[in-house]
mmCIF file of C-alpha atoms in Angstrom:
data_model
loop_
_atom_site.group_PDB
_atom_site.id
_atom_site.type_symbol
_atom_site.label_atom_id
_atom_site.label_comp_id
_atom_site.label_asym_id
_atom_site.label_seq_id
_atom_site.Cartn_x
_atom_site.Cartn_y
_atom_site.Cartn_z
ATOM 1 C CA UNK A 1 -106.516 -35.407 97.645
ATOM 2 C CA UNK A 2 -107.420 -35.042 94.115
ATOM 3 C CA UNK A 3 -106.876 -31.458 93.880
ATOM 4 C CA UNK A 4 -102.875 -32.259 94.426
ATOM 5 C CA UNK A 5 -102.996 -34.940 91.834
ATOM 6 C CA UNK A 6 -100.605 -34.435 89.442
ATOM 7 C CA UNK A 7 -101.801 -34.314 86.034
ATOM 8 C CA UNK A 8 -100.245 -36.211 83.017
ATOM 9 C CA UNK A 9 -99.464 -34.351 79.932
ATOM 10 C CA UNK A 10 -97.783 -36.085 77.030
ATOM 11 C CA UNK A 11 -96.713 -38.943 79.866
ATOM 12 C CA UNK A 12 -94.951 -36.044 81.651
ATOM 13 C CA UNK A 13 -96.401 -34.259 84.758
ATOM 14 C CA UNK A 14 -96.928 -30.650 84.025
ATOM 15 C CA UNK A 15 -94.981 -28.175 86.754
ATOM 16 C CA UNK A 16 -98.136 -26.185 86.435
ATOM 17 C CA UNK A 17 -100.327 -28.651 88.454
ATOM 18 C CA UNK A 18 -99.716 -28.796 92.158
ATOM 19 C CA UNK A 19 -98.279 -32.350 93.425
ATOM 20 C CA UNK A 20 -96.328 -33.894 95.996
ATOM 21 C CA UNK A 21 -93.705 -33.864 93.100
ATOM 22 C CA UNK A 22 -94.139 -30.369 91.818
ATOM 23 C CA UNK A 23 -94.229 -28.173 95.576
ATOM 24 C CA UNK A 24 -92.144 -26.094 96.616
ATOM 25 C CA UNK A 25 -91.762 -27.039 100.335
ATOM 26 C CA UNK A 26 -91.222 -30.698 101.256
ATOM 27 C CA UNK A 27 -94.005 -30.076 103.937
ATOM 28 C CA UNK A 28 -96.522 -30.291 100.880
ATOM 29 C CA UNK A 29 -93.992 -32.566 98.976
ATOM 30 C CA UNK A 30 -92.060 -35.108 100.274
ATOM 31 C CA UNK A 31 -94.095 -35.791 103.594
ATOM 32 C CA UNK A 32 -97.373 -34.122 102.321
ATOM 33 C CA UNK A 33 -98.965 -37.610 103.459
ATOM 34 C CA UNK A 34 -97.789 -37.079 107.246
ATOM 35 C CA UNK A 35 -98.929 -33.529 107.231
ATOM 36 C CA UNK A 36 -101.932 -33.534 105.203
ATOM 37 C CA UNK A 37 -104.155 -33.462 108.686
ATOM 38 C CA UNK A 38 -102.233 -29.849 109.250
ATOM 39 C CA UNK A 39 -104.127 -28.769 105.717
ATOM 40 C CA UNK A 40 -107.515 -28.034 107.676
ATOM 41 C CA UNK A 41 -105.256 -25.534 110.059
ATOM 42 C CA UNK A 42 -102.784 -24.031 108.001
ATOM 43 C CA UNK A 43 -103.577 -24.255 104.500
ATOM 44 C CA UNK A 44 -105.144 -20.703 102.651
ATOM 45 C CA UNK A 45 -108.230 -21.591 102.444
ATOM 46 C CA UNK A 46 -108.147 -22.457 106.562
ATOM 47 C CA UNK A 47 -107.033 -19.048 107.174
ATOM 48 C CA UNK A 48 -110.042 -17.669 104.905
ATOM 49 C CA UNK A 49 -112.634 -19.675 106.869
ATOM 50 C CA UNK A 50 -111.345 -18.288 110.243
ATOM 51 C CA UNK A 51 -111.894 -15.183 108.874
ATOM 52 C CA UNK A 52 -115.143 -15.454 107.215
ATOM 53 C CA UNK A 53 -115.509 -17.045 111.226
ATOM 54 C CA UNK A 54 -114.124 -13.681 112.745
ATOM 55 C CA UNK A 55 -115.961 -11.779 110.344
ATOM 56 C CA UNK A 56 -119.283 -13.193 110.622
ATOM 57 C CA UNK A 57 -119.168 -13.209 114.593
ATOM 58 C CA UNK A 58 -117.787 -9.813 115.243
ATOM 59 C CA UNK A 59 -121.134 -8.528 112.818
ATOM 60 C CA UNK A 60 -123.410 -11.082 115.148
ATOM 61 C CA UNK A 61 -121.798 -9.719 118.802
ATOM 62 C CA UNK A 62 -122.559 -6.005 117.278
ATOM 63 C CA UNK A 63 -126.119 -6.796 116.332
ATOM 64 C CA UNK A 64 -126.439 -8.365 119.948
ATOM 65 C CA UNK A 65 -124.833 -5.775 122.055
ATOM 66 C CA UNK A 66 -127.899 -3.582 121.477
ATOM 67 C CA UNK A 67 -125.928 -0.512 121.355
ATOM 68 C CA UNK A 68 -125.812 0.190 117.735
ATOM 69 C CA UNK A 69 -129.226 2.318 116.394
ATOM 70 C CA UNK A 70 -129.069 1.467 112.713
ATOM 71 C CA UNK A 71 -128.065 -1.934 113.847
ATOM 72 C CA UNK A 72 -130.994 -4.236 116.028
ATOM 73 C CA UNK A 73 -130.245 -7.480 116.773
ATOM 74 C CA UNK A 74 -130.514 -10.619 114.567
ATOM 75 C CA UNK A 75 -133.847 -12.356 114.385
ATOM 76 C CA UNK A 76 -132.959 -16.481 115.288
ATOM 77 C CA UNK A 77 -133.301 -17.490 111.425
ATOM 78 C CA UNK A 78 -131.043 -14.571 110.005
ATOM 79 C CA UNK A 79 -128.308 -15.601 112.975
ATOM 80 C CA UNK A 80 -128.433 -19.169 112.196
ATOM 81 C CA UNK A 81 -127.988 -18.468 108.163
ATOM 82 C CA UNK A 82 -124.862 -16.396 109.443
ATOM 83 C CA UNK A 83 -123.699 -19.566 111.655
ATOM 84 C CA UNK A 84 -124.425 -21.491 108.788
ATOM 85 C CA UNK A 85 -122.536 -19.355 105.888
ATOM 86 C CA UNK A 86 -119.569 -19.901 108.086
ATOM 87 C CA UNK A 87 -119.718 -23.367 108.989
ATOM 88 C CA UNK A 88 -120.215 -24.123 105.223
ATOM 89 C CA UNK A 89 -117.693 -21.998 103.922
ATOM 90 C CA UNK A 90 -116.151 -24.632 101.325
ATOM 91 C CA UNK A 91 -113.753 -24.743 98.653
ATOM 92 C CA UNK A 92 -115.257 -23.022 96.018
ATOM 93 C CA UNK A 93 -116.135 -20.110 98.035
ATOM 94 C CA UNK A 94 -112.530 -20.313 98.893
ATOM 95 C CA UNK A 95 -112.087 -20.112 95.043
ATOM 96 C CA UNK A 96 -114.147 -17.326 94.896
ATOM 97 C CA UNK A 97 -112.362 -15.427 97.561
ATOM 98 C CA UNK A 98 -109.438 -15.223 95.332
ATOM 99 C CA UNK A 99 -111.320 -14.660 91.960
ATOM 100 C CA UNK A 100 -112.259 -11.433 94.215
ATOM 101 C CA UNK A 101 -108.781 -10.890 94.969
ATOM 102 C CA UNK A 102 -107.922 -10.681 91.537
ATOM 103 C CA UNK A 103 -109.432 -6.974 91.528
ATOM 104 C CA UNK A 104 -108.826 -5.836 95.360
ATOM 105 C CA UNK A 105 -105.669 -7.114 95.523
ATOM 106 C CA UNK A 106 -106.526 -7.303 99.468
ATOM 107 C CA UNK A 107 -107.480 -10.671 101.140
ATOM 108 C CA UNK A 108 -109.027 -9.791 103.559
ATOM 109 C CA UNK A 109 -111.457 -7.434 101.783
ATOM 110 C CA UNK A 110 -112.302 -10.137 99.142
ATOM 111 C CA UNK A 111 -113.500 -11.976 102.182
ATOM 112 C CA UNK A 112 -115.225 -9.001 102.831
ATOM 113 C CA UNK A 113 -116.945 -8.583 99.593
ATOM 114 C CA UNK A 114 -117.595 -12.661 99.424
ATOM 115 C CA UNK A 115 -119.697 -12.045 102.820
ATOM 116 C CA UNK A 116 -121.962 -9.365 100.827
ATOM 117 C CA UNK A 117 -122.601 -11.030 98.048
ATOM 118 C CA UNK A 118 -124.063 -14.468 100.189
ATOM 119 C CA UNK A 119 -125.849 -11.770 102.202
ATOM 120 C CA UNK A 120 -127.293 -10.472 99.015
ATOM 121 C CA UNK A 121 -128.207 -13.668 97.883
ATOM 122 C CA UNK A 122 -129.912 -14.844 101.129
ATOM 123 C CA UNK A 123 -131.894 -11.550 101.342
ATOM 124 C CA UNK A 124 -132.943 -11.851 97.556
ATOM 125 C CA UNK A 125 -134.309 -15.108 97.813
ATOM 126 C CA UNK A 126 -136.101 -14.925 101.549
ATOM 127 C CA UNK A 127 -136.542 -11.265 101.983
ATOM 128 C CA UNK A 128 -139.017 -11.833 104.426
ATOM 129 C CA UNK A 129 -136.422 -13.812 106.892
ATOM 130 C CA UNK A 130 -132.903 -12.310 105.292
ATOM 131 C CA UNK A 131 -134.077 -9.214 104.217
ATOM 132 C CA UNK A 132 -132.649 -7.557 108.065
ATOM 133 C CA UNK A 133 -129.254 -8.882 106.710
ATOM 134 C CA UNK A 134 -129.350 -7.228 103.426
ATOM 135 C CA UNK A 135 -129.458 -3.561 105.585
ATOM 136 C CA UNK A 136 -126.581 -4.790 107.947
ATOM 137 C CA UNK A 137 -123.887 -5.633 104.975
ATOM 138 C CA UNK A 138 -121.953 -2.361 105.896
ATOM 139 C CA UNK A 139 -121.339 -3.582 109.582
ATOM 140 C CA UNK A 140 -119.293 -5.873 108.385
ATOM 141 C CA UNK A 141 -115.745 -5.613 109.421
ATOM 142 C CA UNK A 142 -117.008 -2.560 111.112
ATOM 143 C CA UNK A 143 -114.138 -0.262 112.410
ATOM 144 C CA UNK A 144 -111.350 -3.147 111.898
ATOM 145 C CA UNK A 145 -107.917 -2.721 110.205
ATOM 146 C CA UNK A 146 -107.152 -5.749 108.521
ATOM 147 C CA UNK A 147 -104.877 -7.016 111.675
ATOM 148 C CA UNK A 148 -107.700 -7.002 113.574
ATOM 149 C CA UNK A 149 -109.423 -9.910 111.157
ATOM 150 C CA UNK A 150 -105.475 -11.492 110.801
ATOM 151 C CA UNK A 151 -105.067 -12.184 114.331
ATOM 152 C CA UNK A 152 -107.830 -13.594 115.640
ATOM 153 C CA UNK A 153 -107.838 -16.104 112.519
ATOM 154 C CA UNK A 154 -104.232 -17.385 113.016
ATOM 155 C CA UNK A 155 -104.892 -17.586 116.521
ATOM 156 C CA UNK A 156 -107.713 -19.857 116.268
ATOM 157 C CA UNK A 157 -105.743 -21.934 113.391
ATOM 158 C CA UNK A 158 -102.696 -22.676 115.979
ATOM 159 C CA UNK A 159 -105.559 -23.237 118.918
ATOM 160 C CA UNK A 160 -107.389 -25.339 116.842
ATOM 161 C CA UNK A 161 -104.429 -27.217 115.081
ATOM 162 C CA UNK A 162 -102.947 -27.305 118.428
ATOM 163 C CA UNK A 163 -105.721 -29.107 120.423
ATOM 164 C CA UNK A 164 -106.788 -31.789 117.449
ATOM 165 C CA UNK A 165 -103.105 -32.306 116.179
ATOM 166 C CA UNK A 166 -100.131 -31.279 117.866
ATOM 167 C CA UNK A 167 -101.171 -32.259 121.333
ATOM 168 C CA UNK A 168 -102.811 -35.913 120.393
ATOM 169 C CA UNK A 169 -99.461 -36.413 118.475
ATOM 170 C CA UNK A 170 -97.056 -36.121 121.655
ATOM 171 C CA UNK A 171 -99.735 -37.517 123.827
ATOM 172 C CA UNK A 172 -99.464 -40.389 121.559
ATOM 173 C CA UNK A 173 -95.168 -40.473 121.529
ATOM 174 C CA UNK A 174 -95.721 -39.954 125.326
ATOM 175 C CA UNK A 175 -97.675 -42.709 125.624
ATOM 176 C CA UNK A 176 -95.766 -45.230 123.989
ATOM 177 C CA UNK A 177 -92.732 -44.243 126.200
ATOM 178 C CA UNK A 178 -94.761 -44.755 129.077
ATOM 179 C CA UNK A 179 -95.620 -48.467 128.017
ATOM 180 C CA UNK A 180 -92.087 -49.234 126.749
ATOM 181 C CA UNK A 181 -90.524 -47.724 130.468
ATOM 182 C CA UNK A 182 -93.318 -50.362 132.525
ATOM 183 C CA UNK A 183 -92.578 -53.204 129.912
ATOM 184 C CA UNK A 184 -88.890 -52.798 130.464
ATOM 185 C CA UNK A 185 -88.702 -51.394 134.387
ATOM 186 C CA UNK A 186 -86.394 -54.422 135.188
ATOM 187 C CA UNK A 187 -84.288 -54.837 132.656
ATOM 188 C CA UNK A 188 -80.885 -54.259 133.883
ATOM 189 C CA UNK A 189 -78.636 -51.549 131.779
ATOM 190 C CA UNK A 190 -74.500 -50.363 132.543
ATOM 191 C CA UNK A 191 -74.684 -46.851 132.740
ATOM 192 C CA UNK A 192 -71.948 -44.620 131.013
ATOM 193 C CA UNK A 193 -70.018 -41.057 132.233
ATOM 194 C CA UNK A 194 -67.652 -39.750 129.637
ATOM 195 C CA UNK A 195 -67.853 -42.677 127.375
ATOM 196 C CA UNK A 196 -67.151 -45.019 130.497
ATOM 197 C CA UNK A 197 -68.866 -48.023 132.267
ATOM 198 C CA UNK A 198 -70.168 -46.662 135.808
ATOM 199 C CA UNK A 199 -72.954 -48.056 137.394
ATOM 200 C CA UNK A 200 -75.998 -49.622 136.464
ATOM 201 C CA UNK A 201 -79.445 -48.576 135.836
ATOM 202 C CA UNK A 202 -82.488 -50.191 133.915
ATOM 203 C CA UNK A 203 -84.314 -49.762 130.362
ATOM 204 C CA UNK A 204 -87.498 -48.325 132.003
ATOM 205 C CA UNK A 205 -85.997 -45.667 134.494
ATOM 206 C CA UNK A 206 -83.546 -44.315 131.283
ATOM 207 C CA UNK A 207 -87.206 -44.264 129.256
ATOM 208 C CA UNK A 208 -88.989 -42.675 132.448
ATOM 209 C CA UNK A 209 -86.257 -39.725 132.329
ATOM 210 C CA UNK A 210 -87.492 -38.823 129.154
ATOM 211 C CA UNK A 211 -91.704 -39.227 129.723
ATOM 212 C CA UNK A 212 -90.704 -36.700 132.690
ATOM 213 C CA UNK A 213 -89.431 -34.144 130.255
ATOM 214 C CA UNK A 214 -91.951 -34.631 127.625
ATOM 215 C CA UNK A 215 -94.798 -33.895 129.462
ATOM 216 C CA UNK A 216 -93.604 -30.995 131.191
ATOM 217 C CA UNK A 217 -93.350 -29.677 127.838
ATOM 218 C CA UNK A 218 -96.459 -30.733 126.328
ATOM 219 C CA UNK A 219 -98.223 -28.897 129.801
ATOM 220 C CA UNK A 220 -96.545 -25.908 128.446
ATOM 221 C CA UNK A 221 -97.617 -26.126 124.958
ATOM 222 C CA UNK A 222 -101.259 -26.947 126.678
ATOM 223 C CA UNK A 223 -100.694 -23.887 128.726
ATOM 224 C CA UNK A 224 -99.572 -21.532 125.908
ATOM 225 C CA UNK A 225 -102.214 -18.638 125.720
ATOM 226 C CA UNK A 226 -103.604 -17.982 122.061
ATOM 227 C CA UNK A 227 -104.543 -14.226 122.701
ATOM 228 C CA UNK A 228 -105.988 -12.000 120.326
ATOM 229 C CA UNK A 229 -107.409 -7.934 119.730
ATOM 230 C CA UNK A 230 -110.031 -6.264 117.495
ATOM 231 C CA UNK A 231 -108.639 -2.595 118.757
ATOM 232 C CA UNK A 232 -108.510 -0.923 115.483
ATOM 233 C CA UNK A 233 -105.670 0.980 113.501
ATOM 234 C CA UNK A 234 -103.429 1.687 116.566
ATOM 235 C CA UNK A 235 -104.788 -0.305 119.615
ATOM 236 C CA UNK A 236 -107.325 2.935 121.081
ATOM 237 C CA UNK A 237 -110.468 2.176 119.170
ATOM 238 C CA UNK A 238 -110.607 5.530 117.517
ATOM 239 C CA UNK A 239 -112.725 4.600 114.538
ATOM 240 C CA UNK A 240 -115.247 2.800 117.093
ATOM 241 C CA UNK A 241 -114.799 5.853 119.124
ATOM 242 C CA UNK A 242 -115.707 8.468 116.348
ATOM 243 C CA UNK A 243 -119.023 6.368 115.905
ATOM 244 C CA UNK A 244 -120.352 5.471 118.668
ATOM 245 C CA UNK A 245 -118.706 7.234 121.682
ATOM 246 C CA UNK A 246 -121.113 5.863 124.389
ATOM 247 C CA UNK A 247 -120.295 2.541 124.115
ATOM 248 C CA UNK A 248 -117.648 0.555 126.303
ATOM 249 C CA UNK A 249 -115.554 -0.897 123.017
ATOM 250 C CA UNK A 250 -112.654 -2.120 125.261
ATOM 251 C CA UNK A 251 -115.232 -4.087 127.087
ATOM 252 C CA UNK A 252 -116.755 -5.188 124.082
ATOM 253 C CA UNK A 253 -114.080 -5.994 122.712
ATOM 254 C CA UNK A 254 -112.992 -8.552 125.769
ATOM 255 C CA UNK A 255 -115.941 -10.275 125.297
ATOM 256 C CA UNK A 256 -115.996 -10.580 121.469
ATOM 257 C CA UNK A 257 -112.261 -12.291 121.816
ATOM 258 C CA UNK A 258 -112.748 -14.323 124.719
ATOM 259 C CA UNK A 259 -116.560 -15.343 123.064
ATOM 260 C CA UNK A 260 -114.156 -17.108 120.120
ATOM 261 C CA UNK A 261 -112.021 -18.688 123.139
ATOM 262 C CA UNK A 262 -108.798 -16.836 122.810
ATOM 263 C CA UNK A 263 -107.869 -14.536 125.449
ATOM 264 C CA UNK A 264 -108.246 -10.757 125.021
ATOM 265 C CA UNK A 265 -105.273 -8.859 124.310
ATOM 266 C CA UNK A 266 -106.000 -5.190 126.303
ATOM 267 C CA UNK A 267 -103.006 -3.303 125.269
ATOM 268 C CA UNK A 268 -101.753 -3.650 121.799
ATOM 269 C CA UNK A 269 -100.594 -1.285 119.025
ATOM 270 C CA UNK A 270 -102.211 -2.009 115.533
ATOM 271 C CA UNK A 271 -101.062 -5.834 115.545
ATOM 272 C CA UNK A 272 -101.027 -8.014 118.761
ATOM 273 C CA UNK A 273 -97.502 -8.569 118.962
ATOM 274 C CA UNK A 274 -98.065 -12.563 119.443
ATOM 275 C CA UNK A 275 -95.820 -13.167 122.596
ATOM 276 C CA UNK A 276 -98.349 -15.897 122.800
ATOM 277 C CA UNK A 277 -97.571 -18.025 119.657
ATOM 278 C CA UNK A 278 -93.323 -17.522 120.556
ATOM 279 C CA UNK A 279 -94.352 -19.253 124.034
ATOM 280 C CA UNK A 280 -95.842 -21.810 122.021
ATOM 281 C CA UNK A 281 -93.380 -22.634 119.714
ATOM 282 C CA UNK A 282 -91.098 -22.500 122.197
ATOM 283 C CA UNK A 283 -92.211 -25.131 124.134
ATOM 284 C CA UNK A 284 -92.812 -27.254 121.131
ATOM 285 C CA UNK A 285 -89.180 -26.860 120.371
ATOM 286 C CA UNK A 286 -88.463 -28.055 123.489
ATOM 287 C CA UNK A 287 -90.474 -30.749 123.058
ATOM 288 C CA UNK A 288 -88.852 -31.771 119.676
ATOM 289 C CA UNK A 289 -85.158 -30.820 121.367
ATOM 290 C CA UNK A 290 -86.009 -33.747 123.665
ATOM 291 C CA UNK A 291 -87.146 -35.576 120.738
ATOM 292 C CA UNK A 292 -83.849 -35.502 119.196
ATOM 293 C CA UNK A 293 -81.786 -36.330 122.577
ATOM 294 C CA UNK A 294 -83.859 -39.961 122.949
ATOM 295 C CA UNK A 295 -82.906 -40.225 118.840
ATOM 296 C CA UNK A 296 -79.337 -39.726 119.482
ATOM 297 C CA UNK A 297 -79.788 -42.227 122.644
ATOM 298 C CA UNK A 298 -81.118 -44.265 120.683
ATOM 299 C CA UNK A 299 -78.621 -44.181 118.444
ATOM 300 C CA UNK A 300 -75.997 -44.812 121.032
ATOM 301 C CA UNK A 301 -77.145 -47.455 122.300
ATOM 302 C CA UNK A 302 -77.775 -49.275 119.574
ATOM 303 C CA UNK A 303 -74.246 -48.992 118.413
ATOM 304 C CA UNK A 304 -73.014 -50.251 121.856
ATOM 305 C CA UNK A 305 -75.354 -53.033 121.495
ATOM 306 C CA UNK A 306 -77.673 -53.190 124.033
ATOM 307 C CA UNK A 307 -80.655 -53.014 121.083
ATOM 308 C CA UNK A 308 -80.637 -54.249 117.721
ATOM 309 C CA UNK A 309 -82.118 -51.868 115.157
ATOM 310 C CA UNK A 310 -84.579 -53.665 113.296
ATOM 311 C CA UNK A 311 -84.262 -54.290 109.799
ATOM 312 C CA UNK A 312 -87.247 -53.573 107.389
ATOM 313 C CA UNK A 313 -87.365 -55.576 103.714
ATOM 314 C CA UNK A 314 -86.065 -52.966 100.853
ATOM 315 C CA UNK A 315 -85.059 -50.477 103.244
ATOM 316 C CA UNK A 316 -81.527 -48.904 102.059
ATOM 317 C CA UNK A 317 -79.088 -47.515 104.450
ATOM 318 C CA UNK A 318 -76.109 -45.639 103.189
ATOM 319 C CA UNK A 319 -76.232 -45.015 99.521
ATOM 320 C CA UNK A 320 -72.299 -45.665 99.292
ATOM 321 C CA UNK A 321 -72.261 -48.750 101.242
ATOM 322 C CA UNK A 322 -72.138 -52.095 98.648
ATOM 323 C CA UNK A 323 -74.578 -53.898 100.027
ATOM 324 C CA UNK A 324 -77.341 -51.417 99.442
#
């Protein structure tokens, strides 16, 4: 993108500007073009739009509960400018957020303070359909500790980058097994025990072996739950207590979570101790373990000849060898 565009100065590239050449980790370096889809999910300013997201619909489920005196619900036009502020959330708001930050020195309360001032804006230039949103400013991030905005926003960054990247990806290595295992079902192979000859097998069941593995991990990364908690300080809802003691908050709560398609956390302390995302990554290192194995196979076989590794134009192998 042009924003990682390094920028000449003097013919030189300045370390100041942000490039594949100039960053830190090799994830925005070296292979920044195989992970750039993984930008929308994990970059900053993905985690600031989940929670301008959070934000936005924890304020909309406590206008709609009802419960809340100095609180009514939304009118259709001020929810939809709400919907709206979050699905446009761009850039430059993004920018914004951290020209905020600059003062707060809090993230999460420059988002905060970003979702005031549109508010203010809105209900300054339509006060006759806004002006309900100007009054409810201070609901927002009513009676949360900043984990409470935190966890719900990476949770919904792994669901989402999970589901629309990580997923597709091994469907897609799965996939191509699967073809290469038919294409090759009858194509004789000697087996080998401890470096021996033993007895035979074929190309496609040796291929199959693996497809069987691989998707009983991708089912588990599938399966993984993404759960999150808006609780408060410690877990009890004590601040959501103190206010408004008639109201079923653990209830509310459920249904706030599971309204954002995570699954409510009941019992947690101040953070939601994300046993969820370790199952998760789990499985996906199982996934890439099994990865590795069909490299090394690979790799073995190749060197005992049954394939031929397939040589691409310009392509250098070992940097010591002459012929490189």
């Amino acid at each position: 993108s042009a924003a990682l565009d390094a920028i000449a100065i003097d013919g030189h590239e300045s370390m100041d500007v942000l490039s594949a050449l100039t960053a830190i980790s090799p994830v925005d370096g070296r292979y920044g073009d195989r992970t750039a889809p993984l930008r929308e999910h994990f970059s900053e300013y993905a985690l600031q739009k989940r929670r301008v997201l959070v934000e936005l619909r924890w304020l909309q489920v406590l206008a709609a509960s009802g419960e809340l005196v100095q609180l009514p619900a939304f009118s259709a036009k001020a929810s939809a400018a709400l919907d709206a502020i979050a699905d446009d959330y761009s850039v430059q708001d993004g920018l914004r957020v951290k020209e905020i930050e600059r003062t707060t020195n809090h993230d999460v309360k420059a988002i905060e303070y970003l979702l005031k001032e549109k508010v203010a804006a809105l209900a300054a230039a339509n006060p006759a359909d806004y002006g309900e949103l100007q009054a409810a400013t201070e609901f927002i991030h009513f009676a949360c500790t900043s984990e409470d905005i935190n966890n719900l926003s990476y949770a919904l960054m792994i669901k989402d980058a999970t589901e629309r990247c990580i997923l597709p990806a091994a469907e897609t290595i799965i996939s191509k097994l699967v073809e290469i295992a038919h294409e090759h079902a009858a194509v004789p192979m000697l087996c080998r025990t401890h470096g021996q000859t033993a007895t035979p097998s074929t190309v496609g069941k040796e291929i199959a072996n693996v497809v069987h593995r691989l998707r009983r991990q991708r089912a588990a990364m599938a399966n993984a739950p993404q759960l999150g908690k808006i609780a408060g300080a410690t877990g009890n809802y004590n601040a959501h207590m103190v206010a408004y003691p008639a109201i079923d908050w653990a209830a509310l709560a459920a249904k706030f979570v599971t309204g954002l398609g995570l699954e409510h956390n009941a019992l947690v302390t101040q953070i939601e101790p994300h046993d969820g995302i370790a199952e998760l990554f789990d499985a996906q290192a199982r996934f890439n373990t099994i990865l590795i194995d069909l490299c090394r196979d690979m790799w073995g076989y190749i060197s005992l000849g049954y394939f031929k590794q397939r040589v691409v134009a310009g392509e250098g192998g070992l940097s010591t060898n002459a012929d490189q």
